[in-house]
Coordinates of C-alpha atoms in Angstrom, one line a residue:
X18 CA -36.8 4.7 -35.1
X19 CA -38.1 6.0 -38.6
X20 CA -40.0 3.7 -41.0
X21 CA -36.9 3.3 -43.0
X22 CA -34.6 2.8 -40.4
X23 CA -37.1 -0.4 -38.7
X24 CA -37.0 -1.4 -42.8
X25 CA -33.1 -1.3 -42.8
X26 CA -32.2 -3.4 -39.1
X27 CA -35.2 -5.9 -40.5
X28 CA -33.4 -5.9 -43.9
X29 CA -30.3 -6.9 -41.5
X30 CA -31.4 -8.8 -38.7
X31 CA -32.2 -11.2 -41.7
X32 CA -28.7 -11.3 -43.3
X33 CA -27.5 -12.0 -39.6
X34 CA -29.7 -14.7 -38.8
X35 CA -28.5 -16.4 -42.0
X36 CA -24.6 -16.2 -40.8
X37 CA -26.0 -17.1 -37.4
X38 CA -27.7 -20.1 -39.0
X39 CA -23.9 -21.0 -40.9
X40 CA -22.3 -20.5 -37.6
X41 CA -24.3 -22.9 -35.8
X42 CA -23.8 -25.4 -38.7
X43 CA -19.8 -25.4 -38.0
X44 CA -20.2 -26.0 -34.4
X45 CA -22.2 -29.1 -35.1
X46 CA -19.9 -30.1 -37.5
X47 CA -16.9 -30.2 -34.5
X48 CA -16.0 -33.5 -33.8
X49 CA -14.6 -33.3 -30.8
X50 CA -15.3 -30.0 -28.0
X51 CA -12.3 -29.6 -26.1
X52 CA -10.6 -26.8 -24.2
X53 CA -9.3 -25.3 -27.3
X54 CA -12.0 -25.7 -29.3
X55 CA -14.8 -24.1 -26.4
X56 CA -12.3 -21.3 -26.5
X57 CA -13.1 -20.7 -30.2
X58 CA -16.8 -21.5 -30.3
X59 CA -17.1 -18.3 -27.2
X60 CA -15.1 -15.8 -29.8
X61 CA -17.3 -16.9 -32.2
X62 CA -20.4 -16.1 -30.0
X63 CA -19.1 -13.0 -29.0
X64 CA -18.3 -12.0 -32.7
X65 CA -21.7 -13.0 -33.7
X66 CA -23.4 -11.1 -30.7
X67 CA -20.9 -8.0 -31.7
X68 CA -22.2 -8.2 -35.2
X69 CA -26.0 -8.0 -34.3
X70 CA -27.9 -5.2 -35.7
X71 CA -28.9 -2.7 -33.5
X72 CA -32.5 -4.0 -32.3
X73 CA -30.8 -6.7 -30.8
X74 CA -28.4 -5.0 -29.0
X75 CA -30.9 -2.7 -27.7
X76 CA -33.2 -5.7 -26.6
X77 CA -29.7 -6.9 -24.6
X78 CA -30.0 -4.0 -22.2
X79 CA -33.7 -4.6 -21.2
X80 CA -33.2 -8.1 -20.7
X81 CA -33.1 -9.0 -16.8
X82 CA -30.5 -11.2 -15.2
X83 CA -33.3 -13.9 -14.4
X84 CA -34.2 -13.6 -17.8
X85 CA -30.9 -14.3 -18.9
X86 CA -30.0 -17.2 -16.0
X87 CA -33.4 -18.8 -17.7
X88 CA -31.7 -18.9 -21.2
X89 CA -29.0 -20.2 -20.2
X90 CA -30.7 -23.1 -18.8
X91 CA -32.3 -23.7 -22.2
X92 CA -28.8 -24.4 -23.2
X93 CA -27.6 -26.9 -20.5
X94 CA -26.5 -29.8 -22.6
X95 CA -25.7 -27.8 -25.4
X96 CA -22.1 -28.3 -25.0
X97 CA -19.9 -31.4 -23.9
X98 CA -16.9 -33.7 -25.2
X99 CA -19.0 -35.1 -28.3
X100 CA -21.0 -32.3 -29.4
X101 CA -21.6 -28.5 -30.0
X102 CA -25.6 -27.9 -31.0
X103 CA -27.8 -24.9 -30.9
X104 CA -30.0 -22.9 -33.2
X105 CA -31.7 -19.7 -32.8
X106 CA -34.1 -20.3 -35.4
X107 CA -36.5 -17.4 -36.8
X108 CA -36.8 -15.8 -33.8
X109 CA -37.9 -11.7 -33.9
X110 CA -35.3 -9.5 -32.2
X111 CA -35.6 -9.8 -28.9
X112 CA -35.4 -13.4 -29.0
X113 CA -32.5 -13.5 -30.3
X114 CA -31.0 -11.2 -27.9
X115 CA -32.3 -13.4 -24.9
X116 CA -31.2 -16.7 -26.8
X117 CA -27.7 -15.8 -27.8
X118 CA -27.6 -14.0 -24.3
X119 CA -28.0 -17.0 -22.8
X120 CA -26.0 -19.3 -25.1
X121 CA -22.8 -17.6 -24.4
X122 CA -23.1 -17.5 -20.6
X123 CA -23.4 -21.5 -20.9
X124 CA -20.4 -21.4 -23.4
X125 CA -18.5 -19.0 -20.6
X126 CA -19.2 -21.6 -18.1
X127 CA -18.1 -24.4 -20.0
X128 CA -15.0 -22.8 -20.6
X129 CA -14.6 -21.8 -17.1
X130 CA -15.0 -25.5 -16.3
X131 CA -12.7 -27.1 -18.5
X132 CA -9.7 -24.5 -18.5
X133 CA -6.6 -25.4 -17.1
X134 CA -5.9 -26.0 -13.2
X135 CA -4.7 -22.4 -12.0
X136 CA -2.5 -20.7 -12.6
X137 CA -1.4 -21.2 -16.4
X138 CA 0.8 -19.8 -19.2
X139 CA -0.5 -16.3 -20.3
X140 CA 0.6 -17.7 -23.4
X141 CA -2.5 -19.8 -23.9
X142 CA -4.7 -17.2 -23.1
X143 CA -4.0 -16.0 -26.9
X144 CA -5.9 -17.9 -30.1
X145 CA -3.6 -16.9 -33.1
X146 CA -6.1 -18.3 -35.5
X147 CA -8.8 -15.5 -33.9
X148 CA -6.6 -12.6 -33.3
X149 CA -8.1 -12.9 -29.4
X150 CA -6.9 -13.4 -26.0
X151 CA -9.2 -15.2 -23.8
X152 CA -8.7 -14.4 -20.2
X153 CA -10.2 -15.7 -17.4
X154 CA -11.6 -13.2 -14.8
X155 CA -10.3 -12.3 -11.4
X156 CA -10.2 -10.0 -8.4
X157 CA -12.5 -7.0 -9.3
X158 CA -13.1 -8.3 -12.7
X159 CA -14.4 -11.6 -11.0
X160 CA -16.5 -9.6 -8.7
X161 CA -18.3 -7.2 -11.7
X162 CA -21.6 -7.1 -11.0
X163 CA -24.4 -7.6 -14.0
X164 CA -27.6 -5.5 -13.8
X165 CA -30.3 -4.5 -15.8
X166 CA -30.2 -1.9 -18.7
X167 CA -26.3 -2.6 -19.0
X168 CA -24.8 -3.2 -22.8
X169 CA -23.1 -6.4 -23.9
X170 CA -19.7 -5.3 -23.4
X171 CA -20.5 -5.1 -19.7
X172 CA -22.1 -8.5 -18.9
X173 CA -22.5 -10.5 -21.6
X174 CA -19.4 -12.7 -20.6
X175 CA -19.1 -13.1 -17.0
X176 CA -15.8 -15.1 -16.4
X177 CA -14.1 -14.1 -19.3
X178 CA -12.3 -11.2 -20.8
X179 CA -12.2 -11.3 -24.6
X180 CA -9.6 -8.7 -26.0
X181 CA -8.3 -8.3 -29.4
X182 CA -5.1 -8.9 -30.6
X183 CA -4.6 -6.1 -32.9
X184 CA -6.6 -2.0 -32.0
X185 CA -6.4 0.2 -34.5
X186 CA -2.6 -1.7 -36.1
X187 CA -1.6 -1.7 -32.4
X188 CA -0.8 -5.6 -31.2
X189 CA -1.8 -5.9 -27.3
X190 CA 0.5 -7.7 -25.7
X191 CA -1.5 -9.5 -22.2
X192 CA 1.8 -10.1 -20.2
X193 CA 1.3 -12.4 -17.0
X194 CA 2.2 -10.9 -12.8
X195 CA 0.0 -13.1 -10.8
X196 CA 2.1 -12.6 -7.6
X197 CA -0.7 -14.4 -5.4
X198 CA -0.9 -11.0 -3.7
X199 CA -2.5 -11.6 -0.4
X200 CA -2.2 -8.4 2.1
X201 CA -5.9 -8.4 3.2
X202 CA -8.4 -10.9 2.4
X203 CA -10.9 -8.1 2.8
X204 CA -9.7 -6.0 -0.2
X205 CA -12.4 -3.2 0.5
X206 CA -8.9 -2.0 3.1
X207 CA -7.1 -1.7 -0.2
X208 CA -5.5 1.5 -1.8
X209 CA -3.4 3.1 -4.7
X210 CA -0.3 5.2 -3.6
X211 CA -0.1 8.6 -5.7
X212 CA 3.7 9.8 -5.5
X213 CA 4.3 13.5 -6.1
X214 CA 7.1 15.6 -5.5
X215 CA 8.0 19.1 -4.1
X216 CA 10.4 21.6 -6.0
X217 CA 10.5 19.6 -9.3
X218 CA 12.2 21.0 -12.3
X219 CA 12.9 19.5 -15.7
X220 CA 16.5 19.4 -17.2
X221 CA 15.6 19.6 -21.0
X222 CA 17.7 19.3 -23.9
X223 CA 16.3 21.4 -27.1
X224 CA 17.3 21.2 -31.3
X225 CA 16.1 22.0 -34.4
X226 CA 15.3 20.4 -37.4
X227 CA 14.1 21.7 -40.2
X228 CA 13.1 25.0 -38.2
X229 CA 11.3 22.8 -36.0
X230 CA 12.1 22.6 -32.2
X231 CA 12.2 19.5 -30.7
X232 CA 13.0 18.2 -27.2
X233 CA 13.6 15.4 -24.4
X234 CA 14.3 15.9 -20.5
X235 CA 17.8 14.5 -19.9
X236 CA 17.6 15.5 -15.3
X237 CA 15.6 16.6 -13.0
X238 CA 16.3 19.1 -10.1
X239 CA 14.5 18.2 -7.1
X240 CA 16.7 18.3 -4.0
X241 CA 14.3 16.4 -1.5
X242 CA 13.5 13.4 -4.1
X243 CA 15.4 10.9 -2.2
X244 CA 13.7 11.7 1.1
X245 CA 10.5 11.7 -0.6
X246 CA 10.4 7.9 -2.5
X247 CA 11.9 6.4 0.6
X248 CA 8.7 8.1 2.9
X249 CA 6.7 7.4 -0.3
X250 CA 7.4 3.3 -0.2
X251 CA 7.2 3.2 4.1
X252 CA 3.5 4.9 3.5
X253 CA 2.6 2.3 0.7
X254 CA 3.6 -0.7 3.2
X255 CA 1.8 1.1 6.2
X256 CA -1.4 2.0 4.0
X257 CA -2.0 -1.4 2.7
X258 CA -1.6 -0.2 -0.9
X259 CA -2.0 -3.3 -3.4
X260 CA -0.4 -0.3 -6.2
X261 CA 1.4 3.0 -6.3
X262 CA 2.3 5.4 -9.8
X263 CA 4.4 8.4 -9.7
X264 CA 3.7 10.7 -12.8
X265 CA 5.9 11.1 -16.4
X266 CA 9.4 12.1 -16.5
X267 CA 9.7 12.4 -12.7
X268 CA 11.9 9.8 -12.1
X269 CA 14.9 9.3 -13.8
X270 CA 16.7 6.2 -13.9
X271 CA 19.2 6.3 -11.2
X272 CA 15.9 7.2 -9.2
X273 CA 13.9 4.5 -10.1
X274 CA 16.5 1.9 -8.8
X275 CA 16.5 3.5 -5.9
X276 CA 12.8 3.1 -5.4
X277 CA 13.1 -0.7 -6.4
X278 CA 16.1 -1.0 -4.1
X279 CA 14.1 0.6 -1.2
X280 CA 11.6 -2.5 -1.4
X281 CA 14.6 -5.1 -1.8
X282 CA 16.2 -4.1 1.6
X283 CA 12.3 -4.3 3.0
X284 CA 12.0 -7.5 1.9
X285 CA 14.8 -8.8 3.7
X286 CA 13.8 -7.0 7.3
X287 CA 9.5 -6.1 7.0
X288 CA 6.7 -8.5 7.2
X289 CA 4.4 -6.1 6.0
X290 CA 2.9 -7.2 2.0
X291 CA 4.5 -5.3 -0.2
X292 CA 1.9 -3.8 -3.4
X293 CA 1.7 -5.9 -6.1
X294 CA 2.8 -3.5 -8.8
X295 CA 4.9 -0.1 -8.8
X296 CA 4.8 2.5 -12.0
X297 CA 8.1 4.6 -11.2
X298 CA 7.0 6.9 -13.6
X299 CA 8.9 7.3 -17.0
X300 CA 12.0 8.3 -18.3
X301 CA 13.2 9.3 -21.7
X302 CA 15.5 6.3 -22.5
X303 CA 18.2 6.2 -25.6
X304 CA 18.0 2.7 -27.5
X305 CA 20.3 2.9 -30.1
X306 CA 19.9 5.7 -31.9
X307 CA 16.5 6.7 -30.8
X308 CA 14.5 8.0 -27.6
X309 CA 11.3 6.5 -26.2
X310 CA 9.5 8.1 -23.2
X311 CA 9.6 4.5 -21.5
X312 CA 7.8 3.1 -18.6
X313 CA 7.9 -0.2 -16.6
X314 CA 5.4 -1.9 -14.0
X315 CA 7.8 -4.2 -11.3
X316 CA 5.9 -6.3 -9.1
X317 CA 6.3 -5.6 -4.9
X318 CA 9.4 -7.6 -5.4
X319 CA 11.2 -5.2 -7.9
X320 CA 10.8 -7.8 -11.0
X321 CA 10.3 -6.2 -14.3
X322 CA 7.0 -7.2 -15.3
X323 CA 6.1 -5.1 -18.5
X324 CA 7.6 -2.3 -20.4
X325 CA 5.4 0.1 -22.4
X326 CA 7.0 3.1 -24.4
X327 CA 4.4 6.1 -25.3
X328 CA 2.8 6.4 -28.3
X329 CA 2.0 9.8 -29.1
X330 CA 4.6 12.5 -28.6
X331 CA 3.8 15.6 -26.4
X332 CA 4.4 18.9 -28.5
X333 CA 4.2 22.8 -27.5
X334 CA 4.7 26.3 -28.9
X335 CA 7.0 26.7 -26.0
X336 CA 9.0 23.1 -25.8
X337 CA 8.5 22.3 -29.1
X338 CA 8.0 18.4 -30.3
X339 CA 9.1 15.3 -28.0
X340 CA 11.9 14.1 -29.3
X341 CA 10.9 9.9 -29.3
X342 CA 10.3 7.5 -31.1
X343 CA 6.7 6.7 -30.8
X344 CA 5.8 2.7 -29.2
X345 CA 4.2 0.2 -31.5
X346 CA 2.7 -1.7 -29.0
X347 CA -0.4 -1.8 -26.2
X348 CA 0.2 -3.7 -23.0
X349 CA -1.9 -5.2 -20.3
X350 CA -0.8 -6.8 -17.2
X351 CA -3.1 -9.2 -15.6
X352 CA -2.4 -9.3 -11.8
X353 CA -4.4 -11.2 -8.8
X354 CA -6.5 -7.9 -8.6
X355 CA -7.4 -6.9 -11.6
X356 CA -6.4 -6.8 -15.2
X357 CA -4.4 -3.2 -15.6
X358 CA -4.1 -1.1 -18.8
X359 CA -1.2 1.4 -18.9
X360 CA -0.7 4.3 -20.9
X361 CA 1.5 7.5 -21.1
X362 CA 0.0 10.9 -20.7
X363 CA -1.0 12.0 -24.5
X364 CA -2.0 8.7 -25.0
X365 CA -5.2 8.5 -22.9
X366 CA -6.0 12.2 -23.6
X367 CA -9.3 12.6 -25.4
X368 CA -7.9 15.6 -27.6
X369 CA -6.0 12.8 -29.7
X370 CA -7.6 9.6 -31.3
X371 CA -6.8 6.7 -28.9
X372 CA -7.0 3.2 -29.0
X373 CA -7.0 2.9 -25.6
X374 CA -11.3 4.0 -26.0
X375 CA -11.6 0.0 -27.0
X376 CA -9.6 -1.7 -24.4
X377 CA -11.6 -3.8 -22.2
X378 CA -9.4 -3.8 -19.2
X379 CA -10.4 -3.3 -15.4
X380 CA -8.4 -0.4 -14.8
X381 CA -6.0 1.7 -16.7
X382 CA -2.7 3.2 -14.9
X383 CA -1.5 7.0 -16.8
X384 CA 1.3 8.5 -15.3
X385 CA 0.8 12.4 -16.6
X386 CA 2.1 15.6 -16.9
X387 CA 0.5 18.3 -17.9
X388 CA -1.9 21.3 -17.5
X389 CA -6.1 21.5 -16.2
X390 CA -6.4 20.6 -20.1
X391 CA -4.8 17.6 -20.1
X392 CA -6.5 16.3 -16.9
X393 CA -9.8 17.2 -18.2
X394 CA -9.1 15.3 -21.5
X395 CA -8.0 12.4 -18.7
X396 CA -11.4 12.9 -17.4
X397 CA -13.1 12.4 -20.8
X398 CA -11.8 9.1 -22.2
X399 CA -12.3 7.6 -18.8
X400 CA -15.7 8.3 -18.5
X401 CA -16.0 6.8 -21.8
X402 CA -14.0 3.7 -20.7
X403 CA -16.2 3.6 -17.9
X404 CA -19.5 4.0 -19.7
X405 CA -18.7 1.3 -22.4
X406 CA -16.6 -1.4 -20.6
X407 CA -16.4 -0.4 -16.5
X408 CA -13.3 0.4 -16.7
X409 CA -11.7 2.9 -13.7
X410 CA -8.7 4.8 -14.3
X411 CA -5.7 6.1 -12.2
X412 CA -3.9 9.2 -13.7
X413 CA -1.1 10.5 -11.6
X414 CA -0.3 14.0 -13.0
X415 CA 2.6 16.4 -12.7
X416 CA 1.0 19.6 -12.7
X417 CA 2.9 21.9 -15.0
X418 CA 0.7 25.4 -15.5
X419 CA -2.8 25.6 -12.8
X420 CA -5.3 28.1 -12.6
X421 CA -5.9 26.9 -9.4
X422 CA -4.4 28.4 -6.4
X423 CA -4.6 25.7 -4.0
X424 CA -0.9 25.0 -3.6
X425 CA -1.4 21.3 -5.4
X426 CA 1.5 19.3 -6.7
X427 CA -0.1 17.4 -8.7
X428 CA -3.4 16.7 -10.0
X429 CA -5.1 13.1 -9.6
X430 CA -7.9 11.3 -11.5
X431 CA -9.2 8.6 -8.6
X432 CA -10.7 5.6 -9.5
X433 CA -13.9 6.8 -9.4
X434 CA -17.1 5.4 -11.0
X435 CA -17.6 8.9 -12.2
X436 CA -14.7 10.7 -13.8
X437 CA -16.8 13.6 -14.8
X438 CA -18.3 14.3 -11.6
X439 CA -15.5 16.5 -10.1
X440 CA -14.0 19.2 -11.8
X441 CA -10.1 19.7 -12.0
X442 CA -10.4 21.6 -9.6
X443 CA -11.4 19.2 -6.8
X444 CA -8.6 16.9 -7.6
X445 CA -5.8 18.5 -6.5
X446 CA -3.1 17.2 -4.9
X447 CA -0.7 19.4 -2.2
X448 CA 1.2 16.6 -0.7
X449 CA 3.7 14.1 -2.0
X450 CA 1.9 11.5 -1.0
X451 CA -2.3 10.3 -0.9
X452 CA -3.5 6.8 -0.6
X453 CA -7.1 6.4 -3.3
X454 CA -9.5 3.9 -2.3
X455 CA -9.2 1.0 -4.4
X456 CA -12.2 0.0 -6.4
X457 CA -14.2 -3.5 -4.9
X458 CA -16.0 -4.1 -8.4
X459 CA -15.8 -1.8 -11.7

């Protein structure tokens, strides 16, 4: 750091200490520290933490767990029905980062203890007054392991989530499908079903406006696509798979209720646990006047648990501009497993801005279709996901134009620690179906 640079984080380590110091005056100030209000006072920890300059941030990483587990003993009757009280005084940097550390995995425990019996409403997960949903941790989110030389936004909170309710003008809507999922109690025998299909070919409907093509696919020809979704769901049931995606505009409506009427009948005649959510792909849907490329996540028991329409079109020299009518919305669906980010091709492509790079979910489902571009710009926002929050992501792509000549399908981003550590290359696809390992812990 250059002499000016230590002169400007001292210059505004001191500013924060003095909001710091205002915070902590509130908190005393509550009169009574319920549920609600332990909700609040861990947003405004986290906000506070968020807002540290960058020596403290950089002391975070260096700080052992121990260290950490020590603080937040200093802190043990910080918090209880009568009373909110703590202070970092005029400590140097990082101090503070081991104090504040420490004060918000108390406050995360004290939530933890006082939230509601499980399960409860999604709906009071979210603090209008905030702008943030609070979630409480489960399955591999539960199981996230803190270490040493990892960033805030990976272990500063422990059995908590806290997302925003508004990225970049988007609202995120957190929609609840805890099905109590239960087909292993040893979930390391999980997997993730990736449905292809052979001989698939786009119906598409073209105009012009303004001398501008445009375009939406109204059918697909693909002889064998019956056949394949009902092999596709008996492998998914056989496999153990706790989730299966098939990739963008593969799987048009009529399709789709096939698939969800395939695991009706099973219901009815197999013991085996069906997953606990299927992504049929999308569809370019009329409503009203307009066209969304629309997809849904059902539970195993075909109920429609989410909807999500894409936000950024798909355009070409060749097939012109999508013809939709881009979503306004992000969605998250938190399940038994895991809590599950879904976005549409373009969307989580690193050669557009996305709003997706500041979504702190456990894994993110992208049905895709594209070219080796569009997986590699797959492969760069989640390593960046994973980098920044743990995130893994599952990107089920139609492969449109290949260099490869391996005979693939499809190409498929695992959930892999490491998104950047195979090329495009080594992630194809040749057959219509491939169960992924599922991922124990991000």
């Amino acid at each position: 750091m250059s002499p000016r640079s230590k002169i400007d984080d001292a210059a505004a380590l001191v500013a924060w200490k003095q909001e710091a110091a205002a915070l902590s005056s509130r908190h005393w100030s509550i009169p009574r520290v319920g549920r609600d209000e332990m909700r609040q006072i861990l947003i405004d920890l986290d906000t506070l933490f968020r807002a540290a300059p960058g020596s403290v941030h950089a002391a975070y990483k260096s700080l052992t767990e121990r260290r950490l587990g020590e603080c937040q003993a200093l802190f043990a009757s910080s918090f209880d029905d009568d009373k909110a009280i703590w202070t970092l005084g005029d400590e140097e940097a990082g101090r503070v980062a081991e104090l504040l550390g420490g004060l918000i995995r108390e406050a995360d425990r004290v939530l933890a203890y006082r939230r509601s019996q499980w399960p409860i409403a999604s709906s009071e997960w979210l603090v209008e007054s905030a702008q943030r949903w609070v979630l409480p941790r489960t399955g591999i989110s539960a199981s996230r392991t803190a270490r040493l030389n990892q960033g805030y936004d990976k272990r500063g909170i422990l059995l908590h989530r806290i997302l925003p309710a508004l990225i970049e003008g988007y609202p995120v809507d957190v929609l609840d499908s805890r099905t109590m999922h239960s087909a292993s109690a040893d979930a390391s025998k999980w997997k993730m079903g990736a449905c292809l299909f052979e001989d698939l070919e786009l119906i598409p409907k073209f105009w012009t406006i303004d001398g501008d093509k445009h375009f939406i696919v109204t059918g697909t020809k693909c002889p064998s696509a019956g056949k394949t979704v009902a092999a596709q769901v008996d492998r998914c049931l056989k496999e153990n798979c706790i989730g299966l995606v098939w990739p963008e505009l593969t799987v048009p409506t009529a399709l789709r209720e096939e698939i969800l009427e395939l695991f009706a009948q099973r219901l009815l005649t197999d013991e085996r646990e069906p997953p606990e959510f299927i992504v049929p792909g999308t569809w370019h849907e009329s409503i009203g006047v307009s066209v969304v490329n629309r997809t849904r996540i059902y539970d195993g028991y075909g109920v429609e648990r989410l909807v999500y329409d894409k936000i950024a079109p798909y355009a070409d020299d060749d097939w012109g501009k999508e013809g939709i009518t881009p979503g306004g919305r992000i969605c998250v669906l938190a399940t038994e497993s895991a809590l599950l980010g879904l976005a549409v091709c373009l969307d989580f492509c690193d050669l557009v801005t996305t709003a997706f790079s500041e979504l702190d979910v456990d894994v993110m489902l992208v049905p895709s279709m594209g070219n080796d571009r569009t997986m590699h710009g797959h492969q760069g926002t989640a390593a960046k996901l994973e980098l920044k929050f743990g995130t893994r992501s599952f990107v089920v792509q139609h492969t449109t134009k290949t260099k490869f000549k391996d005979g693939r399908l499809g190409t498929i981003l695992p959930l892999s620690k490491e998104p950047l550590a195979r090329g495009v290359g080594q992630l194809g696809q040749k057959s219509t179906w491939r169960a992924y390992k599922w991922p124990l812990r991000t």
